[in-house]
Every structure is written in structure tokens, then in C-alpha cells.
Amino acid sequence: MGSGEYSRDQRYLATRITADGRDGYPVEPGRYRLVVSRACPWANRAIIVRRLLGLEDSLSMGVCGPTHDERSWTFDLDPGGRDPVLGIERLQEAYFARIPGYDKGITVPAIVDVPSGKVVTNDFARITLDLSLEWTALHRPGAPRLYPPELRAEIDEVNEVVYRDVNNGVYRAGFAGSQEAYEEAYHRLFDRLDRLSSRLESRRYLVGNTITEADVRLFTTLVRFDAVYHGHFKCNRSKLSEMPVLWAYARDLFQTPGFGDTIDFEQIKQHYYRVHRDINPTGVVPLGPDAGGWLTPHGRDSLGGRPFGDGTPPGVASVSGR
């Protein structure tokens, strides 16, 4: 690893919730709580997939506030600053219930076993796949196939490079500790975005002709790009809105039920600009950019494809989003 290069801690609680309960946690409606923050791109994946699959009534959702301190995410959006289901003020409490003194990252998304109050998993990459593969008995009628068997190898291949160069690439640029590390991450990011743009010139979605897990994973970075990564993380060769193909692709997804209705730009900006004081010492949160452009026509329909395949869109999002 080069000097000053940012490295993400990838030590997660990898216990899985499965249909057969082989890890000790069987899929059960109402037993678990998905804890997220709307600010976090990794948690945003789980929010989107939960909604697309119609799991709202089976898997409740606790929403942390957009900021946190070194100890943990907090439930400051809830009355009294306490999650109404878990009864805790800090997500840290659910981690400590599982492993006393847990010394790795207290991250979202996390799925908590409500009866015991213990975190089951915070393995964000596996969580969304298992929602697709293991929770099928609880999916809504018409739920899309986000990880179909015939496309999994290609989805995995796309996800690998998108994670390395884009999802985590913006962080590698933003948290670089040297000019050399920053420039390497910057070039890898925009080289990959250029390749993705070429890929999407003639196809509506990344893999196949419907929305898949690959689109969910790219979207959560793209939707934060102009509001946060362009300036805050110095990813400033181009704004998303200056990359025509990716901008149209992202708007297409944003306007698809289950995507844009999970986004809160104010919470996104509050998180990055207030928490990362080493990058933004004043904690001042920018007022822009204007989010109105996300609702402008995208013209991607002309490429064909059907967002939900043989399925249907999810219903109207609840006011609370819970």
C-alpha cells in the first residue's frame, strides 16, 4: 500500500440470517430491525433493496441521525433520542450486547435481533444479497429479481470494480494522506466512471435489461457525487451533472420508485461536512447544489429495458419511511 493511502476496515460481523437458519438466525417476520442512516451510502443500499422487495412489514427499520461521534451512531431523530423498538440511544449498545467491548467499527447498516437486542450482522455487501436470496418467502408479489442466477457472475464482476474504484474510490481520494495517494485514487475513479459511461451509452442498466444489485450499488455513490464527493472529497474533474450519460442514468434511477424516495440530501450533507472535521474543520454545511435537476427528463426509456422486468414497482413510500 502506498504512503498515505486510505484503507477501509472490512472486519464485519458476518453472521447471516438465512431461510434455513443455519447460522442460528432464521428469517422470521418482525424479529429483526434494520438500523440505517439515510446519510450513509452503504446503508442506503439496504434501504433501497428492502423497499424494492417489499420487506417493510417484515423487517422494521430504525433510522439514526446523520451525524455521529467516535462512539457510535445515535437515534437523535426519535423522541427522547431512543429507538422506539430497541429502546437504545446508541447503536453501540446493540454491538456490545453481542460482543462486550466490541472494538471494530460501529457501522450501519446493521441488522439487530430484537428479542436479544444483539447485532446479527453489519456485513453490508452480504445483507442486500441475502435480502434478495434468503427472504424470498416474505417478498411482495411482483418483487424484482435483483440478483438472478443467470446474471450473477456478471453482476459480481461489475460490483467488484465499482466497489474498488467508485464506491470506495471516492473515499480513497477524500481521505488520502498524500498527494500521490490522492492522485492515484482520483485517476482510478474517473477512469472507471468513463468506462461505466461507455458501457451505459447503449444499455439502460448495468447488467441485463432490468434493475439489479449492480445498479443499486452504483446509484448510492452517484447520488451523493455532486452534493458531497465533488467538493468535500476533491473528486472534481467533473460533476456528475457534467457527465451526460451517467447523469441521465442516475436521474432515471432516481425517478424510479424505490430509489429517489430513499434520498435525503440534507442529511447526506450534514453527515459528511459535520463529521469529517479533519477535512472540513469549520463544520459548515453547503447550501447547494440545487436538487431540482434530479427530476428533469432523462430520455433513457429510448434504450428499452424494463425497470422491474416481469414485476411491478413498489407502492408509495410511507411518510416516515420506516
Short mmCIF file of C-alpha atoms in Angstrom, two decimals:
data_model
loop_
_atom_site.label_atom_id
_atom_site.label_comp_id
_atom_site.label_asym_id
_atom_site.label_seq_id
_atom_site.Cartn_x
_atom_site.Cartn_y
_atom_site.Cartn_z
CA MET A 1 0.00 0.00 0.00
CA GLY A 2 1.35 3.39 -0.96
CA SER A 3 2.16 6.07 1.58
CA GLY A 4 -0.92 7.97 2.69
CA GLU A 5 -3.36 5.56 1.05
CA TYR A 6 -6.74 5.20 2.76
CA SER A 7 -7.66 1.64 3.76
CA ARG A 8 -11.21 0.73 4.80
CA ASP A 9 -11.61 -1.55 7.81
CA GLN A 10 -13.51 -4.51 6.36
CA ARG A 11 -13.80 -6.62 9.52
CA TYR A 12 -17.53 -7.18 9.79
CA LEU A 13 -19.87 -9.38 11.78
CA ALA A 14 -20.59 -11.85 9.02
CA THR A 15 -23.31 -13.92 10.70
CA ARG A 16 -26.14 -14.45 8.22
CA ILE A 17 -29.92 -14.51 8.51
CA THR A 18 -30.98 -17.38 6.27
CA ALA A 19 -34.15 -19.20 5.25
CA ASP A 20 -32.95 -22.37 6.99
CA GLY A 21 -31.41 -20.60 9.98
CA ARG A 22 -28.08 -22.41 9.53
CA ASP A 23 -26.18 -19.61 11.30
CA GLY A 24 -28.66 -19.63 14.15
CA TYR A 25 -30.75 -16.78 12.79
CA PRO A 26 -33.72 -17.89 10.65
CA VAL A 27 -35.73 -15.48 8.54
CA GLU A 28 -38.77 -14.50 10.60
CA PRO A 29 -41.18 -11.62 10.02
CA GLY A 30 -40.95 -8.99 12.74
CA ARG A 31 -37.95 -10.50 14.52
CA TYR A 32 -35.22 -8.21 13.19
CA ARG A 33 -34.63 -4.48 12.86
CA LEU A 34 -32.55 -2.95 10.09
CA VAL A 35 -30.67 0.03 11.51
CA VAL A 36 -29.56 2.63 8.98
CA SER A 37 -28.71 6.25 8.42
CA ARG A 38 -30.07 7.97 5.34
CA ALA A 39 -26.72 9.76 5.05
CA CYS A 40 -24.67 6.60 4.57
CA PRO A 41 -24.26 5.15 1.05
CA TRP A 42 -23.65 1.62 2.36
CA ALA A 43 -26.86 1.75 4.43
CA ASN A 44 -28.72 3.37 1.52
CA ARG A 45 -28.25 0.13 -0.44
CA ALA A 46 -30.18 -1.82 2.18
CA ILE A 47 -32.92 0.83 2.38
CA ILE A 48 -33.44 0.62 -1.39
CA VAL A 49 -33.41 -3.19 -1.57
CA ARG A 50 -35.77 -3.52 1.40
CA ARG A 51 -38.20 -1.20 -0.32
CA LEU A 52 -37.89 -2.74 -3.80
CA LEU A 53 -38.54 -6.21 -2.37
CA GLY A 54 -41.45 -5.05 -0.22
CA LEU A 55 -39.98 -6.14 3.10
CA GLU A 56 -41.19 -3.12 5.09
CA ASP A 57 -43.80 -5.10 7.05
CA SER A 58 -41.41 -7.99 7.75
CA LEU A 59 -38.22 -6.11 8.57
CA SER A 60 -38.67 -2.91 10.54
CA MET A 61 -36.19 -0.06 10.13
CA GLY A 62 -34.57 2.18 12.71
CA VAL A 63 -33.13 5.41 11.38
CA CYS A 64 -30.14 7.04 13.08
CA GLY A 65 -29.43 10.72 12.73
CA PRO A 66 -27.00 11.96 10.08
CA THR A 67 -24.07 12.59 12.42
CA HIS A 68 -22.19 10.52 14.96
CA ASP A 69 -19.22 10.82 17.29
CA GLU A 70 -16.33 8.43 17.82
CA ARG A 71 -18.54 6.15 19.91
CA SER A 72 -21.45 5.45 17.65
CA TRP A 73 -24.45 6.39 15.55
CA THR A 74 -27.28 7.77 17.68
CA PHE A 75 -31.08 7.75 17.43
CA ASP A 76 -31.46 11.50 17.78
CA LEU A 77 -34.30 11.65 15.24
CA ASP A 78 -36.55 9.67 17.59
CA PRO A 79 -38.46 11.11 20.57
CA GLY A 80 -36.15 11.21 23.56
CA GLY A 81 -33.24 10.15 21.36
CA ARG A 82 -34.11 6.48 21.80
CA ASP A 83 -35.04 3.89 19.19
CA PRO A 84 -38.71 3.02 19.87
CA VAL A 85 -38.26 -0.70 19.15
CA LEU A 86 -34.79 -1.47 20.51
CA GLY A 87 -35.01 1.02 23.36
CA ILE A 88 -31.40 2.15 22.92
CA GLU A 89 -29.83 5.57 22.44
CA ARG A 90 -26.71 4.39 20.61
CA LEU A 91 -26.24 1.62 18.08
CA GLN A 92 -23.11 0.79 20.05
CA GLU A 93 -25.33 -0.78 22.73
CA ALA A 94 -26.53 -3.47 20.30
CA TYR A 95 -22.95 -4.25 19.27
CA PHE A 96 -21.85 -4.52 22.92
CA ALA A 97 -24.82 -6.80 23.63
CA ARG A 98 -23.40 -9.18 21.00
CA ILE A 99 -19.69 -8.74 21.82
CA PRO A 100 -18.85 -6.85 25.05
CA GLY A 101 -16.23 -4.20 24.33
CA TYR A 102 -16.58 -4.65 20.55
CA ASP A 103 -13.58 -2.78 19.16
CA LYS A 104 -14.26 -2.66 15.42
CA GLY A 105 -16.37 -0.13 13.57
CA ILE A 106 -19.89 0.56 14.86
CA THR A 107 -21.30 0.77 11.35
CA VAL A 108 -24.60 0.98 9.51
CA PRO A 109 -26.35 -0.85 8.07
CA ALA A 110 -26.72 -3.33 10.88
CA ILE A 111 -29.44 -5.89 11.46
CA VAL A 112 -30.37 -6.35 15.11
CA ASP A 113 -32.18 -9.33 16.64
CA VAL A 114 -34.95 -7.55 18.52
CA PRO A 115 -35.63 -10.18 21.23
CA SER A 116 -31.98 -10.31 22.34
CA GLY A 117 -31.02 -6.76 21.38
CA LYS A 118 -27.86 -8.11 19.70
CA VAL A 119 -26.45 -7.11 16.32
CA VAL A 120 -26.57 -10.10 13.98
CA THR A 121 -24.63 -8.64 11.06
CA ASN A 122 -23.17 -5.44 9.67
CA ASP A 123 -21.77 -7.07 6.53
CA PHE A 124 -23.31 -4.52 4.16
CA ALA A 125 -22.38 -6.32 0.94
CA ARG A 126 -23.94 -9.59 2.11
CA ILE A 127 -27.03 -8.01 3.69
CA THR A 128 -28.57 -6.89 0.41
CA LEU A 129 -27.79 -10.18 -1.34
CA ASP A 130 -29.41 -12.14 1.47
CA LEU A 131 -32.49 -9.91 1.39
CA SER A 132 -32.81 -10.99 -2.25
CA LEU A 133 -31.91 -14.67 -1.83
CA GLU A 134 -32.91 -15.72 1.68
CA TRP A 135 -36.00 -13.59 2.38
CA THR A 136 -37.90 -14.67 -0.74
CA ALA A 137 -40.85 -16.10 1.21
CA LEU A 138 -41.56 -12.59 2.51
CA HIS A 139 -41.05 -10.66 -0.73
CA ARG A 140 -44.03 -8.71 -2.05
CA PRO A 141 -45.87 -10.00 -5.11
CA GLY A 142 -44.10 -8.53 -8.14
CA ALA A 143 -40.76 -8.02 -6.39
CA PRO A 144 -37.91 -7.61 -8.90
CA ARG A 145 -35.14 -10.17 -9.32
CA LEU A 146 -32.15 -8.12 -8.23
CA TYR A 147 -29.64 -10.97 -8.25
CA PRO A 148 -30.89 -13.53 -10.79
CA PRO A 149 -28.81 -16.72 -11.15
CA GLU A 150 -28.14 -16.26 -14.85
CA LEU A 151 -26.60 -12.81 -14.30
CA ARG A 152 -24.76 -13.29 -11.01
CA ALA A 153 -21.29 -13.78 -12.47
CA GLU A 154 -21.57 -10.56 -14.48
CA ILE A 155 -23.14 -8.66 -11.57
CA ASP A 156 -20.31 -9.80 -9.29
CA GLU A 157 -17.70 -8.73 -11.83
CA VAL A 158 -19.25 -5.26 -12.20
CA ASN A 159 -19.73 -4.89 -8.43
CA GLU A 160 -16.08 -5.69 -7.77
CA VAL A 161 -14.68 -2.90 -9.93
CA VAL A 162 -17.40 -0.44 -8.96
CA TYR A 163 -16.65 -1.02 -5.28
CA ARG A 164 -12.89 -0.75 -5.74
CA ASP A 165 -12.77 2.29 -7.98
CA VAL A 166 -16.03 4.16 -7.33
CA ASN A 167 -17.87 3.26 -4.10
CA ASN A 168 -14.67 3.09 -2.08
CA GLY A 169 -12.70 5.11 -4.63
CA VAL A 170 -14.27 8.40 -3.58
CA TYR A 171 -13.19 7.70 0.00
CA ARG A 172 -9.70 6.79 -1.14
CA ALA A 173 -9.50 10.22 -2.77
CA GLY A 174 -11.17 12.10 0.07
CA PHE A 175 -9.14 10.55 2.89
CA ALA A 176 -5.83 10.28 1.06
CA GLY A 177 -2.93 11.28 3.28
CA SER A 178 -0.55 12.21 0.49
CA GLN A 179 -0.69 13.88 -2.90
CA GLU A 180 0.47 10.67 -4.56
CA ALA A 181 -2.28 8.56 -2.96
CA TYR A 182 -4.92 11.16 -3.80
CA GLU A 183 -3.90 11.41 -7.46
CA GLU A 184 -3.85 7.63 -7.87
CA ALA A 185 -7.37 7.33 -6.41
CA TYR A 186 -8.61 10.31 -8.44
CA HIS A 187 -7.45 8.83 -11.73
CA ARG A 188 -8.80 5.37 -10.93
CA LEU A 189 -12.17 6.90 -10.05
CA PHE A 190 -12.60 8.93 -13.21
CA ASP A 191 -11.13 6.24 -15.46
CA ARG A 192 -13.78 3.87 -14.09
CA LEU A 193 -16.56 6.44 -14.42
CA ASP A 194 -15.55 6.95 -18.06
CA ARG A 195 -15.71 3.19 -18.66
CA LEU A 196 -19.10 2.95 -16.97
CA SER A 197 -20.31 5.84 -19.09
CA SER A 198 -19.25 3.99 -22.25
CA ARG A 199 -20.98 0.83 -21.00
CA LEU A 200 -24.22 2.72 -20.35
CA GLU A 201 -24.32 4.62 -23.63
CA SER A 202 -26.20 1.82 -25.34
CA ARG A 203 -27.81 -0.01 -22.43
CA ARG A 204 -30.22 1.28 -19.83
CA TYR A 205 -28.91 -0.76 -16.90
CA LEU A 206 -25.51 -2.12 -15.93
CA VAL A 207 -26.33 -5.82 -16.32
CA GLY A 208 -29.22 -7.23 -18.33
CA ASN A 209 -32.27 -5.15 -19.17
CA THR A 210 -33.69 -4.65 -15.67
CA ILE A 211 -32.54 -3.15 -12.38
CA THR A 212 -30.14 -5.38 -10.49
CA GLU A 213 -27.98 -5.24 -7.39
CA ALA A 214 -25.28 -3.64 -9.56
CA ASP A 215 -27.43 -0.56 -10.25
CA VAL A 216 -28.30 -0.20 -6.57
CA ARG A 217 -24.62 -0.18 -5.62
CA LEU A 218 -23.54 2.36 -8.22
CA PHE A 219 -26.53 4.63 -7.62
CA THR A 220 -25.80 5.29 -3.94
CA THR A 221 -22.41 6.78 -4.85
CA LEU A 222 -23.63 8.71 -7.89
CA VAL A 223 -26.50 10.32 -6.00
CA ARG A 224 -24.02 11.75 -3.45
CA PHE A 225 -21.46 12.83 -6.03
CA ASP A 226 -22.25 16.49 -6.64
CA ALA A 227 -23.54 17.17 -3.12
CA VAL A 228 -20.50 15.73 -1.35
CA TYR A 229 -17.78 13.91 -3.25
CA HIS A 230 -17.06 16.55 -5.91
CA GLY A 231 -16.05 19.20 -3.41
CA HIS A 232 -15.63 17.58 0.00
CA PHE A 233 -13.61 14.63 -1.31
CA LYS A 234 -11.84 16.59 -4.10
CA CYS A 235 -13.33 14.39 -6.85
CA ASN A 236 -13.56 17.46 -9.02
CA ARG A 237 -12.58 16.62 -12.57
CA SER A 238 -16.27 16.70 -13.42
CA LYS A 239 -19.55 16.94 -11.61
CA LEU A 240 -21.99 14.11 -12.21
CA SER A 241 -24.21 16.68 -13.91
CA GLU A 242 -21.35 17.30 -16.39
CA MET A 243 -21.11 13.61 -17.37
CA PRO A 244 -24.14 13.28 -19.67
CA VAL A 245 -24.58 9.50 -19.78
CA LEU A 246 -24.07 8.88 -16.07
CA TRP A 247 -26.18 11.90 -15.16
CA ALA A 248 -29.08 10.62 -17.29
CA TYR A 249 -28.63 7.08 -15.91
CA ALA A 250 -28.65 8.34 -12.31
CA ARG A 251 -31.74 10.50 -12.94
CA ASP A 252 -33.51 7.51 -14.47
CA LEU A 253 -32.90 5.51 -11.30
CA PHE A 254 -33.70 8.46 -9.02
CA GLN A 255 -37.10 8.76 -10.67
CA THR A 256 -37.76 5.03 -10.31
CA PRO A 257 -39.84 4.13 -7.21
CA GLY A 258 -37.57 2.77 -4.50
CA PHE A 259 -34.54 4.91 -5.35
CA GLY A 260 -35.04 8.67 -5.18
CA ASP A 261 -37.67 8.32 -2.47
CA THR A 262 -34.98 6.97 -0.12
CA ILE A 263 -32.71 10.01 -0.54
CA ASP A 264 -32.38 12.90 1.91
CA PHE A 265 -29.81 15.34 0.54
CA GLU A 266 -29.79 17.47 3.70
CA GLN A 267 -28.91 14.54 5.92
CA ILE A 268 -26.26 13.42 3.43
CA LYS A 269 -24.56 16.83 3.52
CA GLN A 270 -24.87 17.16 7.29
CA HIS A 271 -23.11 13.85 7.79
CA TYR A 272 -20.10 14.40 5.57
CA TYR A 273 -19.47 18.06 6.30
CA ARG A 274 -20.05 17.88 10.07
CA VAL A 275 -18.46 14.53 10.92
CA HIS A 276 -15.29 14.78 8.82
CA ARG A 277 -13.75 17.69 10.73
CA ASP A 278 -10.27 16.72 9.58
CA ILE A 279 -11.40 17.60 6.05
CA ASN A 280 -13.89 20.36 6.92
CA PRO A 281 -12.74 21.86 10.26
CA THR A 282 -15.46 24.52 10.44
CA GLY A 283 -18.32 22.06 10.10
CA VAL A 284 -20.08 24.48 7.76
CA VAL A 285 -22.60 22.64 5.56
CA PRO A 286 -23.03 23.95 1.99
CA LEU A 287 -26.47 25.04 0.86
CA GLY A 288 -26.17 23.72 -2.69
CA PRO A 289 -26.35 22.21 -5.14
CA ASP A 290 -29.94 22.64 -6.26
CA ALA A 291 -31.51 19.18 -6.26
CA GLY A 292 -34.22 20.13 -8.76
CA GLY A 293 -32.23 18.73 -11.67
CA TRP A 294 -32.84 15.19 -10.42
CA LEU A 295 -36.44 15.41 -11.59
CA THR A 296 -35.72 16.60 -15.14
CA PRO A 297 -36.39 14.28 -18.13
CA HIS A 298 -33.65 11.69 -18.67
CA GLY A 299 -34.59 10.14 -22.03
CA ARG A 300 -33.24 6.72 -21.05
CA ASP A 301 -36.53 4.99 -21.90
CA SER A 302 -35.45 5.01 -25.55
CA LEU A 303 -32.82 2.38 -24.72
CA GLY A 304 -35.53 -0.13 -23.84
CA GLY A 305 -35.32 -2.23 -20.73
CA ARG A 306 -37.96 -2.56 -18.05
CA PRO A 307 -37.03 -1.42 -14.54
CA PHE A 308 -38.81 -4.27 -12.75
CA GLY A 309 -38.83 -6.88 -15.50
CA ASP A 310 -41.96 -9.00 -15.16
CA GLY A 311 -42.55 -7.49 -11.73
CA THR A 312 -44.08 -4.24 -10.54
CA PRO A 313 -42.89 -1.08 -8.79
CA PRO A 314 -43.11 -0.91 -5.00
CA GLY A 315 -46.04 1.01 -3.56
CA VAL A 316 -45.96 4.59 -2.37
CA ALA A 317 -43.29 5.16 0.28
CA SER A 318 -44.63 5.72 3.78
CA VAL A 319 -44.30 9.20 5.21
CA SER A 320 -41.88 8.02 7.89
CA GLY A 321 -40.03 5.64 5.58
CA ARG A 322 -39.94 3.16 8.43
#
